[in-house]
Short mmCIF file of C-alpha atoms in Angstrom, two decimals:
data_model
loop_
_atom_site.label_atom_id
_atom_site.label_comp_id
_atom_site.label_asym_id
_atom_site.label_seq_id
_atom_site.Cartn_x
_atom_site.Cartn_y
_atom_site.Cartn_z
CA MET A 1 338.27 -6.06 -14.21
CA SER A 2 342.19 -5.53 -14.25
CA ILE A 3 343.62 -2.28 -13.77
CA LYS A 4 345.26 -2.46 -16.88
CA GLN A 5 341.69 -3.12 -18.36
CA LYS A 6 340.21 -0.52 -16.44
CA MET A 7 342.95 1.95 -18.19
CA LYS A 8 342.02 0.59 -21.26
CA ASN A 9 338.36 1.29 -21.13
CA LYS A 10 339.15 4.76 -19.81
CA ASP A 11 341.42 5.31 -22.87
CA TYR A 12 338.21 4.23 -24.86
CA ASP A 13 335.95 6.58 -22.56
CA SER A 14 337.97 9.74 -24.27
CA ASN A 15 337.60 8.15 -27.83
CA PRO A 16 335.00 5.49 -27.74
CA LEU A 17 335.38 4.47 -31.54
CA ASP A 18 339.57 3.12 -30.96
CA ASN A 19 337.30 0.03 -29.37
CA PRO A 20 338.24 -2.77 -31.48
CA GLN A 21 335.18 -4.52 -30.64
CA LEU A 22 333.15 -1.69 -32.02
CA LYS A 23 334.96 -2.33 -35.58
CA LYS A 24 333.09 -6.10 -35.69
CA HIS A 25 329.91 -5.66 -37.37
CA PRO A 26 326.77 -7.64 -35.59
CA PHE A 27 325.52 -8.97 -39.44
CA GLN A 28 326.04 -12.45 -40.97
CA VAL A 29 325.43 -14.07 -44.23
CA GLU A 30 324.51 -17.77 -44.84
CA ALA A 31 327.12 -20.27 -45.17
CA GLY A 32 328.74 -20.62 -48.60
CA TYR A 33 327.15 -17.01 -49.62
CA PHE A 34 330.51 -15.75 -51.12
CA ASN A 35 331.22 -19.21 -53.06
CA GLY A 36 328.43 -18.54 -55.24
CA LEU A 37 328.49 -14.87 -55.64
CA SER A 38 330.59 -14.39 -58.72
CA GLU A 39 328.27 -16.50 -60.39
CA ARG A 40 325.35 -14.48 -59.35
CA ILE A 41 326.67 -11.31 -60.28
CA MET A 42 327.74 -12.80 -63.75
CA ASN A 43 324.13 -14.21 -64.16
CA ALA A 44 322.68 -10.80 -63.29
CA ILE A 45 325.06 -9.23 -65.82
CA ASP A 46 324.03 -11.45 -68.43
CA ALA A 47 320.15 -10.81 -67.49
CA GLU A 48 320.85 -7.12 -67.63
CA GLU A 49 322.43 -7.39 -71.04
CA SER A 50 319.29 -8.97 -72.58
CA ASP A 51 317.28 -6.60 -70.68
CA LEU A 52 316.26 -3.90 -73.73
CA LYS A 53 315.26 -1.27 -71.33
CA PHE A 54 318.66 -1.31 -69.44
CA ASN A 55 320.98 -2.41 -71.85
CA LEU A 56 321.19 0.84 -74.26
CA HIS A 57 324.36 -0.75 -76.17
CA LEU A 58 321.30 -2.87 -77.72
CA LYS A 59 320.30 0.56 -79.17
CA LYS A 60 323.26 0.97 -81.31
CA SER A 61 323.01 -0.34 -85.14
CA PRO A 62 325.21 -3.37 -86.27
CA PHE A 63 325.25 -1.91 -89.55
CA THR A 64 327.68 0.09 -91.51
CA VAL A 65 327.97 2.04 -94.71
CA PRO A 66 330.74 2.12 -97.32
CA ASP A 67 332.82 5.58 -96.66
CA GLY A 68 331.26 8.68 -97.86
CA TYR A 69 328.04 6.85 -99.00
CA PHE A 70 325.75 9.46 -98.05
CA ASP A 71 327.82 12.30 -99.40
CA ASN A 72 327.47 10.44 -103.12
CA LEU A 73 323.30 9.52 -102.60
CA SER A 74 321.66 12.42 -103.20
CA SER A 75 323.74 12.70 -106.59
CA LYS A 76 322.96 9.01 -107.24
CA ILE A 77 319.02 9.58 -107.13
CA GLU A 78 319.12 12.92 -109.11
CA ALA A 79 320.98 11.10 -111.71
CA LYS A 80 318.56 7.93 -111.42
CA LEU A 81 315.75 10.67 -111.81
CA ARG A 82 317.04 12.55 -114.72
CA GLU A 83 317.44 9.40 -116.69
CA GLU A 84 313.54 8.13 -115.88
CA GLN A 85 312.50 11.40 -116.91
CA LYS A 86 314.58 11.38 -120.43
CA GLU A 87 312.75 8.00 -120.94
CA VAL A 88 309.59 9.11 -123.27
CA LYS A 89 307.01 6.18 -122.48
CA PHE A 90 305.53 4.45 -125.19
CA TYR A 91 302.12 6.21 -125.20
CA GLN A 92 304.03 9.97 -125.64
CA ARG A 93 305.69 8.91 -129.07
CA PRO A 94 303.56 10.12 -131.88
CA LEU A 95 303.83 7.12 -134.06
CA SER A 96 303.30 4.97 -131.54
CA ARG A 97 300.26 6.67 -130.57
CA TRP A 98 298.84 6.21 -134.03
CA LEU A 99 299.71 2.53 -134.08
CA ALA A 100 298.04 2.03 -130.77
CA VAL A 101 294.81 3.77 -132.12
CA ALA A 102 294.95 1.57 -135.09
CA ALA A 103 295.49 -1.63 -133.19
CA SER A 104 292.69 -0.46 -131.09
CA LEU A 105 290.40 -0.22 -134.25
CA VAL A 106 291.32 -3.57 -135.66
CA LEU A 107 290.80 -5.16 -132.14
CA LEU A 108 287.50 -3.44 -131.62
CA ILE A 109 286.47 -4.93 -135.33
CA THR A 110 287.88 -8.03 -134.56
CA PHE A 111 286.07 -8.35 -131.12
CA TYR A 112 282.69 -7.25 -133.09
CA PHE A 113 283.03 -9.77 -135.65
CA ASN A 114 283.75 -12.65 -133.24
CA GLN A 115 281.49 -12.15 -130.53
CA SER A 116 280.70 -15.55 -131.12
CA ASP A 117 284.28 -16.60 -130.21
CA GLN A 118 284.30 -14.58 -126.90
CA ALA A 119 284.17 -17.95 -124.73
CA ALA A 120 287.12 -19.18 -126.20
CA SER A 121 288.67 -15.75 -125.22
CA THR A 122 287.65 -15.65 -122.03
CA ASP A 123 289.22 -19.26 -121.53
CA LEU A 124 292.16 -17.87 -123.01
CA LEU A 125 292.71 -15.12 -120.76
CA SER A 126 291.83 -17.34 -117.90
CA SER A 127 295.14 -19.42 -118.63
CA VAL A 128 297.19 -16.64 -117.67
CA SER A 129 297.95 -16.34 -113.85
CA ASP A 130 297.70 -13.35 -112.01
CA GLU A 131 301.31 -13.24 -111.23
CA THR A 132 302.03 -13.15 -114.97
CA ILE A 133 299.29 -10.21 -115.40
CA ILE A 134 300.73 -8.50 -112.44
CA SER A 135 304.53 -9.20 -113.46
CA PHE A 136 303.56 -7.91 -117.09
CA LEU A 137 301.73 -4.62 -115.65
CA GLU A 138 304.71 -3.98 -113.44
CA SER A 139 307.23 -4.22 -116.24
CA GLU A 140 305.16 -2.03 -118.57
CA ASN A 141 305.16 0.68 -115.62
CA GLY A 142 301.35 0.04 -116.09
CA LEU A 143 300.62 0.64 -112.51
CA SER A 144 300.82 4.16 -111.62
CA ASP A 145 302.85 5.14 -108.30
CA GLU A 146 299.76 7.02 -107.48
CA LEU A 147 297.97 3.57 -107.38
CA LEU A 148 300.69 1.76 -105.95
CA LEU A 149 301.03 3.76 -103.13
CA ASN A 150 297.22 3.79 -102.35
CA LEU A 151 297.08 0.21 -102.83
CA GLY A 152 297.44 -0.53 -99.32
CA GLU A 153 299.09 -3.90 -99.69
CA ILE A 154 301.27 -3.39 -96.66
CA ASP A 155 298.33 -3.46 -94.37
CA SER A 156 296.54 -6.32 -96.09
CA VAL A 157 299.80 -8.73 -95.81
CA LEU A 158 300.75 -7.40 -92.52
CA ASP A 159 297.36 -7.73 -90.76
CA ALA A 160 297.40 -10.99 -91.88
CA ILE A 161 300.03 -12.23 -89.72
CA TYR A 162 299.23 -9.93 -87.31
CA ALA A 163 295.69 -10.35 -86.53
CA ASP A 164 296.70 -14.00 -85.03
CA GLU A 165 299.39 -12.70 -82.73
CA THR A 166 297.64 -9.27 -81.48
CA SER A 167 293.66 -9.81 -81.51
CA ILE A 168 293.80 -10.97 -77.82
CA PHE A 169 295.48 -7.90 -76.83
CA VAL A 170 293.38 -5.47 -78.85
CA ASN A 171 290.16 -6.82 -77.62
CA ILE A 172 291.21 -6.62 -74.01
CA MET A 173 292.62 -3.08 -74.54
CA ASP A 174 289.15 -1.68 -76.73
CA SER A 175 286.87 -2.69 -73.97
CA ASN A 176 289.35 -2.09 -71.03
CA PRO A 177 291.01 1.15 -71.61
CA GLU A 178 292.46 1.26 -67.89
CA LEU A 179 294.93 -1.38 -69.13
CA GLU A 180 296.53 1.28 -71.08
CA TYR A 181 298.93 1.52 -67.97
CA ASP A 182 300.22 -1.76 -68.11
CA PHE A 183 300.81 -1.21 -71.52
CA GLU A 184 302.96 2.04 -70.58
CA TYR A 185 305.06 -0.08 -68.48
CA PHE A 186 306.71 -1.34 -71.67
CA ASP A 187 307.04 2.06 -73.18
CA TYR A 188 311.09 2.34 -73.54
CA MET B 1 315.25 24.13 -94.42
CA GLU B 2 311.85 23.35 -92.88
CA ASP B 3 309.26 20.96 -94.18
CA LYS B 4 306.96 23.62 -95.12
CA GLU B 5 309.29 25.41 -97.12
CA ILE B 6 310.63 22.60 -98.87
CA LEU B 7 306.77 21.86 -100.26
CA GLN B 8 306.33 25.20 -100.77
CA ALA B 9 309.51 25.47 -102.99
CA PHE B 10 308.84 22.19 -104.51
CA ARG B 11 305.22 23.75 -106.19
CA VAL B 12 307.36 26.56 -108.07
CA SER B 13 308.85 24.79 -110.88
CA SER B 14 312.14 26.64 -111.07
CA ASN B 15 312.58 25.48 -107.78
CA LYS B 16 311.47 22.18 -107.87
CA ASP B 17 314.87 20.41 -107.94
CA PHE B 18 316.45 22.72 -105.36
CA ALA B 19 313.66 21.67 -103.13
CA PHE B 20 314.19 18.01 -103.63
CA LYS B 21 318.11 18.17 -103.18
CA ASN B 22 316.83 19.55 -99.63
CA LEU B 23 314.73 17.08 -98.81
CA VAL B 24 317.00 14.14 -99.87
CA ALA B 25 319.68 15.69 -97.61
CA GLU B 26 317.23 16.02 -94.74
CA TYR B 27 315.50 12.54 -94.89
CA GLN B 28 318.41 10.18 -96.76
CA GLU B 29 319.70 8.80 -93.73
CA ARG B 30 316.54 8.24 -91.53
CA VAL B 31 314.95 6.67 -94.71
CA TYR B 32 318.37 4.64 -95.19
CA TRP B 33 318.52 3.34 -91.81
CA HIS B 34 314.62 2.31 -91.92
CA VAL B 35 315.00 0.39 -94.88
CA ARG B 36 318.27 -0.90 -94.02
CA LYS B 37 316.74 -2.22 -90.86
CA ILE B 38 314.33 -4.22 -93.07
CA LEU B 39 316.52 -5.57 -95.53
CA ILE B 40 319.84 -6.07 -93.75
CA SER B 41 321.81 -6.14 -96.74
CA HIS B 42 323.51 -2.80 -97.74
CA ASP B 43 323.50 -3.24 -101.67
CA ASP B 44 319.24 -3.91 -101.64
CA THR B 45 318.89 -1.25 -99.21
CA ASP B 46 320.70 0.98 -101.69
CA ASP B 47 318.73 0.30 -104.38
CA VAL B 48 315.17 0.69 -102.76
CA VAL B 49 316.57 4.21 -101.29
CA GLN B 50 316.81 5.65 -104.54
CA GLU B 51 313.25 4.27 -105.70
CA VAL B 52 311.61 5.56 -102.50
CA PHE B 53 312.86 8.67 -103.14
CA ILE B 54 312.08 8.90 -106.76
CA LYS B 55 308.71 7.91 -105.40
CA VAL B 56 308.74 10.82 -103.47
CA TYR B 57 309.43 13.20 -106.36
CA LYS B 58 306.78 11.80 -108.51
CA ASN B 59 304.27 11.76 -105.81
CA LEU B 60 305.06 14.79 -103.45
CA ASP B 61 302.67 16.87 -105.61
CA THR B 62 300.19 14.55 -104.33
CA PHE B 63 300.84 14.89 -100.74
CA ARG B 64 298.42 16.17 -98.58
CA GLU B 65 299.82 17.90 -95.47
CA ALA B 66 297.08 16.21 -93.16
CA SER B 67 300.18 14.04 -92.01
CA GLN B 68 303.81 14.89 -91.26
CA LEU B 69 306.02 14.50 -94.34
CA PHE B 70 308.24 12.32 -92.63
CA THR B 71 305.68 9.91 -91.71
CA TRP B 72 304.37 9.91 -95.58
CA ILE B 73 308.01 9.28 -96.55
CA TYR B 74 308.43 6.82 -94.07
CA ARG B 75 305.11 4.85 -94.93
CA ILE B 76 306.61 5.04 -98.77
CA ALA B 77 309.91 3.46 -97.66
CA THR B 78 308.13 0.84 -95.45
CA ASN B 79 306.25 -0.05 -98.71
CA GLU B 80 308.95 -0.18 -100.88
CA ALA B 81 311.08 -2.18 -98.70
CA LEU B 82 308.25 -4.62 -98.05
CA ASN B 83 307.19 -4.99 -101.60
CA TYR B 84 310.80 -5.61 -102.07
CA LEU B 85 310.95 -8.70 -99.86
CA LYS B 86 307.45 -9.73 -101.36
CA LYS B 87 308.92 -9.39 -105.06
CA ARG B 88 312.42 -11.41 -104.25
CA GLN B 89 310.03 -14.00 -102.74
CA ARG B 90 307.82 -14.23 -106.19
CA ARG B 91 310.61 -14.22 -108.54
CA HIS B 92 312.47 -17.18 -106.68
CA SER B 93 309.26 -18.85 -106.06
CA VAL B 94 310.32 -19.27 -102.39
CA SER B 95 308.40 -19.02 -99.05
CA ILE B 96 308.47 -16.15 -96.99
CA ASP B 97 310.51 -18.39 -94.20
CA ASP B 98 313.12 -18.99 -97.04
CA VAL B 99 313.09 -14.76 -97.39
CA TYR B 100 313.74 -14.67 -93.45
CA HIS B 101 316.46 -17.31 -93.73
CA GLU B 102 318.45 -15.49 -96.39
CA LEU B 103 318.28 -12.20 -94.18
CA GLU B 104 319.47 -14.20 -91.42
CA ASN B 105 322.44 -15.39 -93.57
CA THR B 106 323.15 -11.78 -94.58
CA LEU B 107 322.92 -10.90 -90.66
CA THR B 108 326.24 -13.43 -90.52
CA HIS B 109 328.09 -13.48 -93.91
CA GLY B 110 326.98 -10.05 -95.22
CA GLU B 111 329.14 -7.04 -95.69
CA GLN B 112 328.92 -3.49 -93.95
CA ILE B 113 327.64 -5.27 -90.70
CA ASP B 114 330.05 -4.83 -87.71
CA GLY B 115 328.08 -5.58 -84.51
CA ASP B 116 329.59 -7.27 -81.13
CA GLU B 117 327.87 -10.47 -79.75
CA ILE B 118 324.98 -8.99 -78.26
CA GLN B 119 323.70 -6.78 -81.04
CA MET B 120 323.99 -9.29 -83.53
CA LYS B 121 322.05 -11.66 -81.11
CA LEU B 122 319.58 -9.02 -81.04
CA GLN B 123 319.36 -8.55 -84.94
CA LYS B 124 318.98 -12.54 -85.31
CA ALA B 125 316.19 -12.47 -82.76
CA LEU B 126 314.70 -9.48 -84.58
CA VAL B 127 314.68 -11.23 -88.22
CA LYS B 128 312.71 -14.21 -86.65
CA LEU B 129 309.52 -11.95 -85.53
CA PRO B 130 306.75 -11.51 -88.08
CA GLU B 131 307.34 -8.92 -90.13
CA LYS B 132 305.00 -6.16 -88.45
CA GLN B 133 306.27 -6.89 -84.86
CA ARG B 134 310.06 -6.53 -86.42
CA LEU B 135 308.58 -3.10 -87.85
CA VAL B 136 307.33 -1.83 -84.82
CA PHE B 137 309.63 -3.03 -82.77
CA ASN B 138 312.33 -0.79 -85.02
CA MET B 139 310.49 1.95 -85.29
CA ARG B 140 309.73 2.28 -81.27
CA TYR B 141 313.04 0.79 -80.01
CA PHE B 142 315.83 2.22 -82.76
CA ASP B 143 313.89 5.26 -84.09
CA ASP B 144 311.93 6.20 -80.85
CA LEU B 145 309.14 7.22 -83.05
CA LYS B 146 305.68 7.86 -81.00
CA TYR B 147 303.01 5.49 -81.28
CA ASP B 148 300.86 8.10 -83.09
CA GLU B 149 303.77 8.38 -85.49
CA MET B 150 303.95 4.92 -86.17
CA SER B 151 299.85 4.85 -86.80
CA GLU B 152 300.18 7.03 -89.38
CA ILE B 153 302.93 5.31 -91.14
CA THR B 154 301.64 1.73 -90.60
CA GLY B 155 297.61 2.74 -90.65
CA THR B 156 297.15 0.80 -87.90
CA SER B 157 295.46 1.94 -84.19
CA VAL B 158 297.81 2.72 -81.58
CA GLY B 159 296.58 0.03 -79.19
CA ALA B 160 297.41 -2.63 -82.01
CA LEU B 161 300.89 -1.08 -82.26
CA LYS B 162 301.46 -1.32 -78.37
CA ALA B 163 300.28 -4.91 -77.97
CA SER B 164 302.23 -5.60 -81.18
CA TYR B 165 305.54 -4.12 -79.58
CA HIS B 166 304.91 -5.45 -76.34
CA LEU B 167 304.79 -8.95 -77.84
CA ALA B 168 307.91 -8.49 -79.69
CA VAL B 169 309.66 -7.14 -76.70
CA LYS B 170 308.85 -10.30 -74.76
CA LYS B 171 309.76 -12.30 -77.82
CA VAL B 172 313.21 -10.62 -77.78
CA GLU B 173 313.94 -10.71 -74.56
CA GLU B 174 313.16 -14.48 -74.36
CA SER B 175 315.82 -15.09 -77.05
CA LEU B 176 318.33 -12.48 -75.49
CA SER B 177 318.20 -14.52 -72.44
CA VAL B 178 318.81 -17.89 -74.14
CA ASP B 179 322.54 -18.85 -74.54
#
């Protein structure tokens, strides 16, 4: 070692981190690593964007409402409700009620005298489709709100679609409660 | 005003309208956004939301406090929104697929929609889901409802809801990752 070098090393002895050799790290990357890096980062960003758990931006609704919509909604509902309450139902009208009773009596008498024609009447009714009867009842408010609420229509319709999709999962979960843990993974 | 106070006030006829006003103020936005996510169109949602609250008014006397008021209202809103879609399908004698196609069309060309690319991609993936999966996804992902609350609303078991959500998430993530 030359005297010059020895002197230099002596300097590093007093301050070892000044040695430029130390600035060189021992790590290596495979050839071409940096060439594909930006593409891989972009792919990772895309993957994260489509990850519902991490991309909270997706939670924001894209839907908007007209300015002041919620300020006026309540009064619109109240106005509509008042309007509905004003409408006197058919059976509440005194004259209509009597007409209805009279019509019922006529029907009963007709029915009594035409029992032999019963088969023909049934045929007539069966020619009316269920859809038409439902539409008629709906338009005449024949189905009470209470009844509509309890129809459970939503369940029957949805469950039909649903059964195919979920039956396997449900059966497995019912018989293996410990699998609950796996599903919790998807709990966002 | 708390739910309990609203319900108590509603039972006294002189306070009925005041209680209802408070109920609407409390729940109008939640009901609106729940229905909007099902129907997509603002105008359709506006009609249905009004019907929902009219039904709430007419039936609040029959509400049994076994469940929470908001899950009961959500249930009515869900029924009304889904019935609205079904009525439309019946009126125009079209298949349910056509109705979903219409929803997708509203997403692309409708008014009062202002999402960026990824948000719209998510909504388009959602309208392709079976109705119940879409419903479950909306309630869980966007509204952060608990499974037992969702169970009260839909009348479906918690296990089935979890399975449904899991399937929905899988399908949605698949759709989002496709360019």
